[in-house]
């Protein structure tokens, strides 16, 4: 099936329309998005850019005053996109940057409410993803070269005669699409991630999942280094306070967290938690964990 859409750079192109496999599939995330500061962690509108440099990595994220910067909750749409592309690729099916879905499929996959309010929030997320501009050196040959794109080149909704939504079509950028097609650049994430309510909490899970993996000895980061990588606007003192609260709650699915002090520096340690087959099965079907003592 072919649809003609005009891309954001004004070039008319033909793309095969890719229809996903629904909402009952494994959640996958792009490692580049997990490791670096691409999204606002705040629920309030952010317009101030993220201008991040570390070694050869350069990232500039800019927002519009109308919509604000795409948030880490908006990134759930990109997780849905990555999951659909990987699912089809592994099944030997053709994929495309032009993806079709129903709002219900995306909202169900990301554990959101499927009523009118959920749909309106989804449309606002798509607007922020489309209007946020990114320039980065990641996966570019040479540190001085940058790729510029938006998370969604274009999106549109299809309505019936009564104004009810029939579906959504969106075009994702080459940079994201190429990264998702590379098997080494995608990781499966715990569906319980979608239940995390805090922006820092969500970001911390993604970076822990990216770096901690299933390594026996886990991994660790200086809190100051994490603060720099987060792109958060909050000062280091506030950031460290919030990380300590997350460690106390032990709220990141699949990982145990701890803090230590070395040479006057606070450090976060994380290691994969032992797998409970029963709890794992409950998470796969979207059920909450059993409370201790229940």
XYZ file of C-alpha atoms in Angstrom:
294
model
C 0.000 0.000 0.000
C 1.415 3.396 -0.971
C 0.622 6.851 0.333
C 2.024 10.137 -0.920
C 3.072 12.546 1.831
C 5.084 15.737 1.613
C 8.116 15.605 3.883
C 9.168 18.472 6.139
C 11.943 19.588 3.751
C 9.394 20.197 0.987
C 10.293 17.194 -1.159
C 7.408 15.030 -2.307
C 8.205 11.376 -1.771
C 6.600 7.993 -1.945
C 6.882 5.774 1.105
C 5.323 2.379 1.704
C 2.771 2.638 4.479
C 3.891 0.420 7.352
C 1.128 -0.870 9.646
C 2.326 -2.092 13.026
C 1.518 -5.304 14.833
C -0.736 -3.765 17.489
C 0.002 -3.226 21.180
C 0.752 -6.738 22.459
C 4.470 -6.838 21.634
C 7.731 -6.399 23.569
C 8.844 -2.849 24.331
C 12.125 -1.822 22.717
C 14.113 1.371 23.084
C 16.877 2.925 20.978
C 20.150 2.967 22.911
C 21.173 6.396 21.627
C 17.978 7.853 23.097
C 18.590 6.040 26.376
C 22.168 7.221 26.859
C 22.028 10.924 26.013
C 19.962 14.033 26.928
C 17.377 14.376 24.167
C 14.201 15.144 26.156
C 12.836 17.465 28.801
C 12.386 15.690 32.146
C 9.850 18.247 33.389
C 6.072 18.138 33.166
C 6.001 21.922 32.774
C 6.750 23.415 29.362
C 10.458 23.733 28.617
C 11.685 26.152 25.969
C 15.315 26.539 27.085
C 17.516 24.441 24.755
C 19.603 21.443 25.749
C 23.153 22.209 24.588
C 25.266 19.182 25.529
C 28.871 18.351 24.664
C 30.976 15.462 25.916
C 34.008 14.340 23.948
C 32.938 13.904 20.331
C 29.251 13.840 21.254
C 27.349 17.059 20.628
C 23.590 17.439 21.069
C 21.473 20.544 20.606
C 17.740 20.232 21.291
C 15.584 23.278 20.558
C 11.900 23.841 21.227
C 9.211 26.211 19.999
C 7.423 28.612 22.314
C 4.069 27.263 21.107
C 4.557 23.610 22.017
C 7.675 23.413 24.172
C 10.296 20.670 24.080
C 9.377 17.005 23.627
C 9.346 15.318 27.029
C 10.457 11.918 28.233
C 6.765 10.949 28.371
C 6.388 11.961 24.710
C 9.305 9.614 23.968
C 6.914 6.721 24.688
C 5.636 7.244 21.130
C 9.165 6.658 19.826
C 9.453 3.525 21.960
C 6.234 2.327 20.316
C 7.729 3.118 16.881
C 10.986 1.273 17.670
C 9.061 -1.713 19.011
C 6.897 -1.965 15.896
C 9.853 -1.730 13.509
C 11.902 -4.330 15.407
C 8.923 -6.684 15.682
C 8.332 -6.544 11.927
C 12.029 -6.776 11.062
C 12.487 -9.885 13.216
C 9.461 -11.451 11.516
C 11.001 -10.804 8.089
C 8.427 -8.156 7.162
C 9.054 -4.900 5.320
C 9.138 -1.691 7.357
C 9.027 1.995 6.518
C 9.463 5.437 8.029
C 5.762 6.056 7.282
C 3.888 4.309 10.077
C 0.146 3.933 10.616
C -1.616 3.169 13.906
C -4.758 3.839 15.854
C -4.503 6.052 18.950
C -5.875 3.108 20.939
C -2.898 0.929 19.933
C -0.327 3.511 21.026
C -2.141 4.390 24.251
C -2.631 0.724 25.181
C 1.005 -0.137 24.456
C 2.227 2.741 26.638
C -0.230 1.907 29.444
C -2.181 5.162 29.037
C -5.880 5.811 29.338
C -7.728 5.336 26.050
C -10.449 7.926 26.572
C -10.767 11.383 25.065
C -8.268 12.924 27.499
C -5.669 10.286 26.619
C -6.155 10.962 22.920
C -5.788 14.719 23.391
C -2.557 14.189 25.338
C -1.287 11.933 22.554
C -1.942 14.625 19.946
C -0.090 17.174 22.104
C 2.841 14.742 22.378
C 2.932 14.312 18.596
C 2.970 18.089 18.167
C 5.927 18.434 20.549
C 7.796 15.592 18.857
C 7.238 17.206 15.456
C 8.201 20.732 16.524
C 11.298 19.846 18.578
C 14.519 20.233 16.572
C 17.607 18.096 17.227
C 21.145 18.516 15.897
C 23.638 15.823 16.902
C 27.025 14.370 15.993
C 25.996 10.890 17.210
C 26.496 8.275 14.478
C 28.003 10.903 12.162
C 31.460 10.506 10.638
C 33.659 13.141 12.271
C 32.938 15.145 15.403
C 32.261 18.362 13.459
C 29.428 16.906 11.387
C 25.887 17.072 12.692
C 22.573 15.618 11.603
C 19.512 17.825 12.092
C 15.971 16.447 12.318
C 12.733 16.397 14.299
C 11.500 13.291 16.094
C 8.532 13.208 13.729
C 8.874 14.765 10.281
C 5.116 14.966 9.869
C 1.964 13.444 11.317
C -1.708 13.530 10.477
C -4.929 12.074 11.800
C -7.682 10.480 9.756
C -11.271 11.190 10.900
C -14.636 9.749 9.944
C -17.626 11.890 8.924
C -18.533 12.404 12.589
C -15.081 13.628 13.544
C -14.049 10.405 15.279
C -10.425 9.366 14.932
C -9.802 6.476 12.550
C -6.055 6.470 12.903
C -2.764 8.309 12.804
C 0.006 8.338 10.224
C 3.490 9.659 10.988
C 6.882 9.855 9.299
C 9.928 9.317 11.511
C 13.383 10.663 10.550
C 16.104 8.621 8.882
C 18.375 9.054 11.926
C 15.909 7.285 14.213
C 14.876 4.687 11.634
C 18.475 3.705 10.840
C 19.305 3.354 14.538
C 16.300 1.133 15.209
C 17.124 -1.162 12.279
C 20.604 -1.795 13.759
C 20.189 -4.782 16.094
C 23.088 -3.630 18.261
C 21.462 -0.264 18.952
C 18.148 -1.470 20.432
C 17.355 -2.918 23.865
C 14.219 -4.528 25.286
C 12.836 -2.606 28.249
C 10.550 -3.656 31.084
C 6.914 -2.671 30.354
C 6.731 -1.516 33.988
C 8.773 1.461 32.775
C 5.568 3.053 31.503
C 4.197 3.138 35.062
C 7.071 5.350 36.284
C 5.624 8.798 36.899
C 8.707 10.955 37.488
C 10.741 12.397 34.640
C 14.074 11.803 36.383
C 12.911 8.337 37.414
C 12.149 7.443 33.786
C 15.429 8.885 32.524
C 17.377 7.059 35.225
C 15.786 3.721 34.287
C 16.773 4.177 30.653
C 20.396 5.018 31.404
C 20.624 2.205 33.969
C 19.160 -0.255 31.446
C 21.571 0.994 28.790
C 24.724 0.739 30.915
C 23.815 -1.826 33.568
C 22.387 -4.481 31.295
C 22.699 -7.903 32.901
C 26.324 -7.500 33.981
C 27.017 -9.438 37.157
C 28.875 -6.597 38.801
C 26.503 -3.878 37.628
C 27.676 -0.363 36.874
C 28.095 2.982 38.619
C 28.155 6.719 37.898
C 29.125 9.826 39.833
C 25.972 11.793 40.640
C 27.571 14.900 39.101
C 28.197 12.972 35.863
C 24.581 11.791 35.787
C 23.427 15.353 36.339
C 25.417 16.510 33.325
C 24.106 13.675 31.123
C 20.481 14.287 32.092
C 20.240 17.768 30.593
C 17.973 18.669 33.519
C 17.508 22.318 34.487
C 17.476 21.579 38.211
C 20.683 22.392 40.132
C 22.987 19.530 41.151
C 21.867 19.714 44.799
C 18.220 19.201 43.861
C 19.108 16.518 41.320
C 21.078 14.562 43.950
C 18.177 14.876 46.425
C 15.774 13.364 43.869
C 18.183 10.522 43.020
C 18.456 9.639 46.725
C 14.647 9.490 46.932
C 14.550 7.091 43.958
C 17.185 4.900 45.648
C 15.067 4.791 48.827
C 11.973 3.763 46.853
C 13.888 1.184 44.752
C 11.372 1.936 42.018
C 13.350 1.060 38.881
C 12.021 -2.263 37.525
C 14.667 -4.983 37.318
C 17.460 -3.145 39.139
C 18.757 -2.649 42.661
C 20.209 0.775 43.441
C 22.676 1.922 46.084
C 24.711 5.010 46.934
C 28.286 5.260 48.109
C 30.783 8.024 48.779
C 34.325 7.890 47.424
C 36.906 10.646 47.756
C 34.208 13.162 48.628
C 32.022 12.251 45.629
C 28.589 10.641 45.744
C 28.170 7.692 43.399
C 25.127 5.697 42.221
C 25.580 1.935 41.911
C 23.076 -0.285 40.087
C 22.922 -3.982 39.410
C 20.329 -6.211 37.747
C 17.986 -7.749 40.317
C 17.481 -11.527 40.440
C 14.640 -12.495 38.129
C 11.434 -13.665 39.804
C 9.638 -15.755 37.115
C 6.223 -15.066 38.655
C 6.777 -11.295 38.858
C 8.244 -11.296 35.349
C 5.155 -13.051 33.992
C 2.879 -10.509 35.692
C 4.836 -7.615 34.153
C 4.632 -9.136 30.678
C 0.836 -9.116 30.790
C 0.656 -5.674 32.375
C -0.306 -6.699 35.926
C 1.110 -4.772 38.914
C 3.596 -6.469 41.265
C 2.249 -8.329 44.297
C 2.642 -6.255 47.447
C 4.938 -7.702 50.085
C 3.003 -9.359 52.879
C -0.108 -9.712 50.733
